[in-house]
mmCIF file of C-alpha atoms in Angstrom:
data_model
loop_
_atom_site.group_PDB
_atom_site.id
_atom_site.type_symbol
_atom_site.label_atom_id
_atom_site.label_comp_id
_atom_site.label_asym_id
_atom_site.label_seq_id
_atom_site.Cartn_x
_atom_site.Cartn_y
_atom_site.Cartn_z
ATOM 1 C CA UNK A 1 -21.611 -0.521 -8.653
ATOM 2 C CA UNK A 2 -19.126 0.829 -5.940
ATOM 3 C CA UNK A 3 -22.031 -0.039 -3.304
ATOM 4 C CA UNK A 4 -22.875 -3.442 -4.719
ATOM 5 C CA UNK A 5 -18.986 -4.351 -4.567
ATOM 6 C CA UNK A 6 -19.396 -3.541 -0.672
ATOM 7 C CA UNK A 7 -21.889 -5.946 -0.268
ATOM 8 C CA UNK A 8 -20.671 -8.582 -2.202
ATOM 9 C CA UNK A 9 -17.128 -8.202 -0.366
ATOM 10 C CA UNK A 10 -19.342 -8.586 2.951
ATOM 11 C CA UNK A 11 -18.144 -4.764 4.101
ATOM 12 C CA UNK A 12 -22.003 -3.503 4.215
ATOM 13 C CA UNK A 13 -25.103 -4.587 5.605
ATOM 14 C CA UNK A 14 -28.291 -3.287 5.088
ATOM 15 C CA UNK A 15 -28.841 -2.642 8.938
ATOM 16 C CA UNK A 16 -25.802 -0.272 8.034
ATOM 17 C CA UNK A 17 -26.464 1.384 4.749
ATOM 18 C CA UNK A 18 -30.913 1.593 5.151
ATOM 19 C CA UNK A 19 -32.943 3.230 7.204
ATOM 20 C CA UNK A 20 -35.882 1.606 6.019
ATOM 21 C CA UNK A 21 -36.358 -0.104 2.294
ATOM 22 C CA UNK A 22 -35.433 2.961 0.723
ATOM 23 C CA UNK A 23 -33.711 5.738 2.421
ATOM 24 C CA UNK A 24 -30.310 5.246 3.292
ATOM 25 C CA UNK A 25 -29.121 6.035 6.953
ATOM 26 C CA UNK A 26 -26.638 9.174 7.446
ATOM 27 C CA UNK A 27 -23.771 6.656 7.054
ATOM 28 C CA UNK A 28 -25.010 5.303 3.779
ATOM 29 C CA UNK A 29 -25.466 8.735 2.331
ATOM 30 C CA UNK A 30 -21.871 9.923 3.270
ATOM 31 C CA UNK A 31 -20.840 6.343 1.156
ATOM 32 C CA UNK A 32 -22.639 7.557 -1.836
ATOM 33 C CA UNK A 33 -20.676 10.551 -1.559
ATOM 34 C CA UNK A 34 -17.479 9.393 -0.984
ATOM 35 C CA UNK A 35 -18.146 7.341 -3.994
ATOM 36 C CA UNK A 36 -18.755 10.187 -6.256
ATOM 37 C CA UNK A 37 -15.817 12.314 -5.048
ATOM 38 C CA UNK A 38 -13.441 8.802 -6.094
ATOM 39 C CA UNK A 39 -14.884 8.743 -9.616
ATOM 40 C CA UNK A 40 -14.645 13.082 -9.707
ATOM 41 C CA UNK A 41 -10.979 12.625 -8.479
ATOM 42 C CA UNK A 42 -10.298 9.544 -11.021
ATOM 43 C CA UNK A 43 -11.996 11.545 -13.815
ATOM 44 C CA UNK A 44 -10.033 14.285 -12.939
ATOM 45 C CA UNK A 45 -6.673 12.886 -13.532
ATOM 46 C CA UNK A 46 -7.515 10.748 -16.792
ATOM 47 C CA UNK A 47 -6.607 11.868 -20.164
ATOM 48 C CA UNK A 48 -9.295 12.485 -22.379
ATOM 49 C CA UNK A 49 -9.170 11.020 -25.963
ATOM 50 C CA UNK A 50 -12.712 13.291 -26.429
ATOM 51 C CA UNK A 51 -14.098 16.137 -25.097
ATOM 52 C CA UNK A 52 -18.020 17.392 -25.262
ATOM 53 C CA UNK A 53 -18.895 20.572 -25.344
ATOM 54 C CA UNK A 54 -21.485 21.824 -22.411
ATOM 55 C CA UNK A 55 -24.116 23.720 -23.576
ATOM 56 C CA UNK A 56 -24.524 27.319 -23.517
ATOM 57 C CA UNK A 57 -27.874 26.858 -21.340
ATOM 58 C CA UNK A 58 -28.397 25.498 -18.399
ATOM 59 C CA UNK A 59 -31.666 23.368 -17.202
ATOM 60 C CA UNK A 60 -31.289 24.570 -13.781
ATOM 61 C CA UNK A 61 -30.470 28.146 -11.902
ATOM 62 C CA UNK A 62 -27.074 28.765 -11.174
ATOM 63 C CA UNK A 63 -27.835 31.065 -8.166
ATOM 64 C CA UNK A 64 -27.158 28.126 -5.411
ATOM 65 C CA UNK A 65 -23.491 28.032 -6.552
ATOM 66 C CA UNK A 66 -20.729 28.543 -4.179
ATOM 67 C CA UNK A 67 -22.775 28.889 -1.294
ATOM 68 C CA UNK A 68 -20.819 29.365 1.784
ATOM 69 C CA UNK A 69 -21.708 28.190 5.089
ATOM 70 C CA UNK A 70 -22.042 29.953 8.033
ATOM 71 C CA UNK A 71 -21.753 27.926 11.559
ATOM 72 C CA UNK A 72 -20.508 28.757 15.281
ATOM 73 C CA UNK A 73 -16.946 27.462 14.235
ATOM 74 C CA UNK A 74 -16.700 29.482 10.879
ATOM 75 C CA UNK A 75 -18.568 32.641 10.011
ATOM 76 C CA UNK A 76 -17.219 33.397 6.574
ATOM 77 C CA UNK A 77 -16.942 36.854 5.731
ATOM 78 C CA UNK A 78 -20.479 37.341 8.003
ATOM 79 C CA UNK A 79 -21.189 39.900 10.372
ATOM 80 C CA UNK A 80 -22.363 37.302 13.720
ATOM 81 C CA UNK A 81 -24.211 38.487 16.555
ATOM 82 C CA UNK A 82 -25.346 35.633 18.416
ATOM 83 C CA UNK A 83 -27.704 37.247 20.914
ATOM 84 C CA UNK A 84 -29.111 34.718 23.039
ATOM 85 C CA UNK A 85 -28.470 31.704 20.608
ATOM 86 C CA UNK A 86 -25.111 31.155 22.279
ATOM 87 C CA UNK A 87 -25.601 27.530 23.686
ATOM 88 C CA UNK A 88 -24.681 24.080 22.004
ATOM 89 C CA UNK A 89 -26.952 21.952 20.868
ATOM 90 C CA UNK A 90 -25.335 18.675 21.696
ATOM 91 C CA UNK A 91 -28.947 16.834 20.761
ATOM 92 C CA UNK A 92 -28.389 16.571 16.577
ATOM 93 C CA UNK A 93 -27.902 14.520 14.401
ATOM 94 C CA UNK A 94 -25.111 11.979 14.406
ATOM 95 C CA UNK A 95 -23.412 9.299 12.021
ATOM 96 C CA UNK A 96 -24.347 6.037 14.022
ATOM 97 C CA UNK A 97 -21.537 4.067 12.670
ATOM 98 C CA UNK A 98 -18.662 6.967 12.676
ATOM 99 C CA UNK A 99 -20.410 8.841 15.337
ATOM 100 C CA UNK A 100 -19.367 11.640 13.584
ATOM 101 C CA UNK A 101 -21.969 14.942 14.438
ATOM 102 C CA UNK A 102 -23.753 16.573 11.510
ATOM 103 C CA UNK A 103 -23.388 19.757 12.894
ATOM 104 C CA UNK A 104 -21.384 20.207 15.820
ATOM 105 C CA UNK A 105 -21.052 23.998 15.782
ATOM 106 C CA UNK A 106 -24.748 25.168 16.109
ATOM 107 C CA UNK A 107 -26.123 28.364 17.532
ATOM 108 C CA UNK A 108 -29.090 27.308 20.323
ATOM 109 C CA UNK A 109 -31.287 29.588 22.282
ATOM 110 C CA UNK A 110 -31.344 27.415 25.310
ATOM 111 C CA UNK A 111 -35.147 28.855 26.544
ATOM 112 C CA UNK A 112 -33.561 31.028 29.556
ATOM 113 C CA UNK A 113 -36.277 33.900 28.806
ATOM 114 C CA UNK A 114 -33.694 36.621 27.394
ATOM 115 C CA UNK A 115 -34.651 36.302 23.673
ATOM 116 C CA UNK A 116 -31.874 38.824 22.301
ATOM 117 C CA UNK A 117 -31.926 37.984 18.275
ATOM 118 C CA UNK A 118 -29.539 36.029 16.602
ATOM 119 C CA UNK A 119 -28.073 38.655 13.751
ATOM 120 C CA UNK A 120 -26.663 37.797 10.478
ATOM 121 C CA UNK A 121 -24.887 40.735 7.995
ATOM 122 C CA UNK A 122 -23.698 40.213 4.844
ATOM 123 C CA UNK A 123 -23.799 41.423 1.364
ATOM 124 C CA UNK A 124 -26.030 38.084 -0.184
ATOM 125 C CA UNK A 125 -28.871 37.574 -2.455
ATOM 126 C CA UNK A 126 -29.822 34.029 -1.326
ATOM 127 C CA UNK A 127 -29.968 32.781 2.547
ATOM 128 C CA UNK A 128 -30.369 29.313 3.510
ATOM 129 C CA UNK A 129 -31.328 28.254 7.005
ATOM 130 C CA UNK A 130 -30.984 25.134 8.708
ATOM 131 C CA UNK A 131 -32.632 24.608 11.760
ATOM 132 C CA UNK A 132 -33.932 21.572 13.975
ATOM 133 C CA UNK A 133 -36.792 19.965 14.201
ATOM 134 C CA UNK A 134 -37.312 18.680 17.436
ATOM 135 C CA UNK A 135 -40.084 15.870 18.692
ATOM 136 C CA UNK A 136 -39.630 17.819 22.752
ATOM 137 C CA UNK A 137 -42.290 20.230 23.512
ATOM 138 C CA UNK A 138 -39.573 22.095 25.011
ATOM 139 C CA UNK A 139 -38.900 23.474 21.639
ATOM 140 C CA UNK A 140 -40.800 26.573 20.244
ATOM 141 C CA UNK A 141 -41.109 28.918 17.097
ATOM 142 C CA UNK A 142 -38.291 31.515 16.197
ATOM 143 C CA UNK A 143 -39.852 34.379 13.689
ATOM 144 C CA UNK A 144 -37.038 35.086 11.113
ATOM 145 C CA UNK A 145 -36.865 39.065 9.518
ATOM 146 C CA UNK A 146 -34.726 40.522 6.987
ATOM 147 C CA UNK A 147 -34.283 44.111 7.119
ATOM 148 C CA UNK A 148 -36.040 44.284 9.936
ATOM 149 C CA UNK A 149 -39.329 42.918 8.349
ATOM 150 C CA UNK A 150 -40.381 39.734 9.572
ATOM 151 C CA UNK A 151 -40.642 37.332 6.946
ATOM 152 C CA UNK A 152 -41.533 33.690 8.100
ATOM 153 C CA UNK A 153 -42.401 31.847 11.473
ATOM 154 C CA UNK A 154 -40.812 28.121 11.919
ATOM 155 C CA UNK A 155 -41.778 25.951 14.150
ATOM 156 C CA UNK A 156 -38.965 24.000 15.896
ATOM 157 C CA UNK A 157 -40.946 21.632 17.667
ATOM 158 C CA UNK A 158 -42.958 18.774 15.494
ATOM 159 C CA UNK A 159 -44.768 15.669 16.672
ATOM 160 C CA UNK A 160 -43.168 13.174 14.350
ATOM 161 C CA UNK A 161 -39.600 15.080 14.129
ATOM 162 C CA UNK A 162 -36.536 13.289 14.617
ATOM 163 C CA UNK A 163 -34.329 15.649 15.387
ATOM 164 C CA UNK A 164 -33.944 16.812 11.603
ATOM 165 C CA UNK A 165 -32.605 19.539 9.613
ATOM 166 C CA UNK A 166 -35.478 22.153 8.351
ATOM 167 C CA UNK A 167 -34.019 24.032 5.445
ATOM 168 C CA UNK A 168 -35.741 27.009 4.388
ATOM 169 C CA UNK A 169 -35.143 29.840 2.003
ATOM 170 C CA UNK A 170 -35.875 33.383 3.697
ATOM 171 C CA UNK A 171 -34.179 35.460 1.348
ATOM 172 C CA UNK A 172 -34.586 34.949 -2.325
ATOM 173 C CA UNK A 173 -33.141 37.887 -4.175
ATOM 174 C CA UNK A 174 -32.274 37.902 -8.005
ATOM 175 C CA UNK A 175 -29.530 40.938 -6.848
ATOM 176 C CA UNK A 176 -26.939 41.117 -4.562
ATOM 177 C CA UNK A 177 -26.993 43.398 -1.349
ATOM 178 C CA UNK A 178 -26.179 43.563 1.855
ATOM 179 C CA UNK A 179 -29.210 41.833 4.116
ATOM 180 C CA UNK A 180 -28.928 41.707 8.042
ATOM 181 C CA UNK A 181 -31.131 38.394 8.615
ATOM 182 C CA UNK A 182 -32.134 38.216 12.558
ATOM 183 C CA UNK A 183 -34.045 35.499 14.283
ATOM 184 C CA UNK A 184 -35.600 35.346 17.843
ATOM 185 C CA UNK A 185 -38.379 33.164 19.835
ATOM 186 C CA UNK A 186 -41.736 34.333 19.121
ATOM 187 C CA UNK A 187 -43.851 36.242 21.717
ATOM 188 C CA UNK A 188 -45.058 33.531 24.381
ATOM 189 C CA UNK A 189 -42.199 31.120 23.246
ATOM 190 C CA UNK A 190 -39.582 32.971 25.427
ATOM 191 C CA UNK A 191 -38.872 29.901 27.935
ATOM 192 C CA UNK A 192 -38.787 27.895 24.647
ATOM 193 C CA UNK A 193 -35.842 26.521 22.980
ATOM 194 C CA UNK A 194 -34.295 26.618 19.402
ATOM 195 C CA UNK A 195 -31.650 25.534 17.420
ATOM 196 C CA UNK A 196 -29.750 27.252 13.832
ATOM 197 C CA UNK A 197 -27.842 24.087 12.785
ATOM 198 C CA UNK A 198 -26.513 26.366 9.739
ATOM 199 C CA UNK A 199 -27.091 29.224 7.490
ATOM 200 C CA UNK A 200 -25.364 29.576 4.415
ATOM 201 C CA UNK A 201 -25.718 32.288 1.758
ATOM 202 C CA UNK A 202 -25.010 33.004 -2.002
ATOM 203 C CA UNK A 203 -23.441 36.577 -3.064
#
């Protein structure tokens, strides 16, 4: 409703709100969600006449909540050693209509041949990475371990990529511990480049 009162009040177009006829651009996504924290913040502060009780199960795993993110600008309570990701990916991906970067304080391996890992340490029992996907050859694959174990290849460079954020899970723990997650460019992909657009991590 909030979205069809924009375009009925001639505030939004579809050349700003689509991407295509279904996916909404950056922009239109970050409406949706302003639109849900109005009603949350409205809910919030009405009086309830009734209240319903939540049930004592849940249909989905609670082990995703209170995540917290780890970037360049904020490393939590994380243990960061940034190796040879210590560049800036200024190539990511942007709101076109606030121009507003998605994530401005990214760790990049800028490809100069050094290839000292990226290191991560903290007591978790979930990890989340986000990295780009980029449609230049001049990006390569990182091989992610845990432990010192590797655990997964990923491939920064794809033919039809646009730039976009890869999330993976490389640590999937029912128990928390302390993990030291470390990524660096895969044998032969030293010259290559890669970028961690976030991690975040559950305790």
């Amino acid at each position: 409703d909030a979205i069809a009162y924009g375009y009925e009040e001639n505030k939004l177009t579809d050349g700003e709100y689509f991407a295509d006829d279904f996916h909404p651009v950056n922009y239109g996504h970050q409406i949706m969600a302003d639109c849900i924290v109005n009603l949350l913040k409205k809910v919030e502060t009405h009086e309830m006449k009734e209240t319903t009780k939540l049930p004592e199960t849940v249909a989905y795993s609670k082990d995703f909540s209170h995540m917290k993110l780890v970037t360049a600008g904020n490393h939590q309570e994380a243990e960061i050693a940034v190796g040879s990701f210590k560049e800036t990916d200024t190539e990511v991906q942007s709101f076109s209509r606030t121009k507003k970067v998605a994530f401005p304080d990214n760790f990049m391996y800028a490809g100069d041949g050094s290839n000292e890992a990226f290191k991560m340490k903290v007591k978790c029992k979930k990890i989340l990475l986000d990295y780009k996907q980029s449609p230049s050859e001049a990006f390569g694959t990182a091989v992610v371990m845990i432990d010192g174990k590797q655990v997964a290849e990923y491939n920064g460079y794809g033919k039809g990529a646009w730039n976009n954020s890869i999330i993976v899970l490389p640590l999937d723990e029912e128990e928390s511990g302390v993990h030291e997650l470390a990524i660096q460019m895969k044998a032969g992909d030293e010259k290559k480049k890669f970028t961690i657009q976030a991690i975040s991590y559950a305790e």
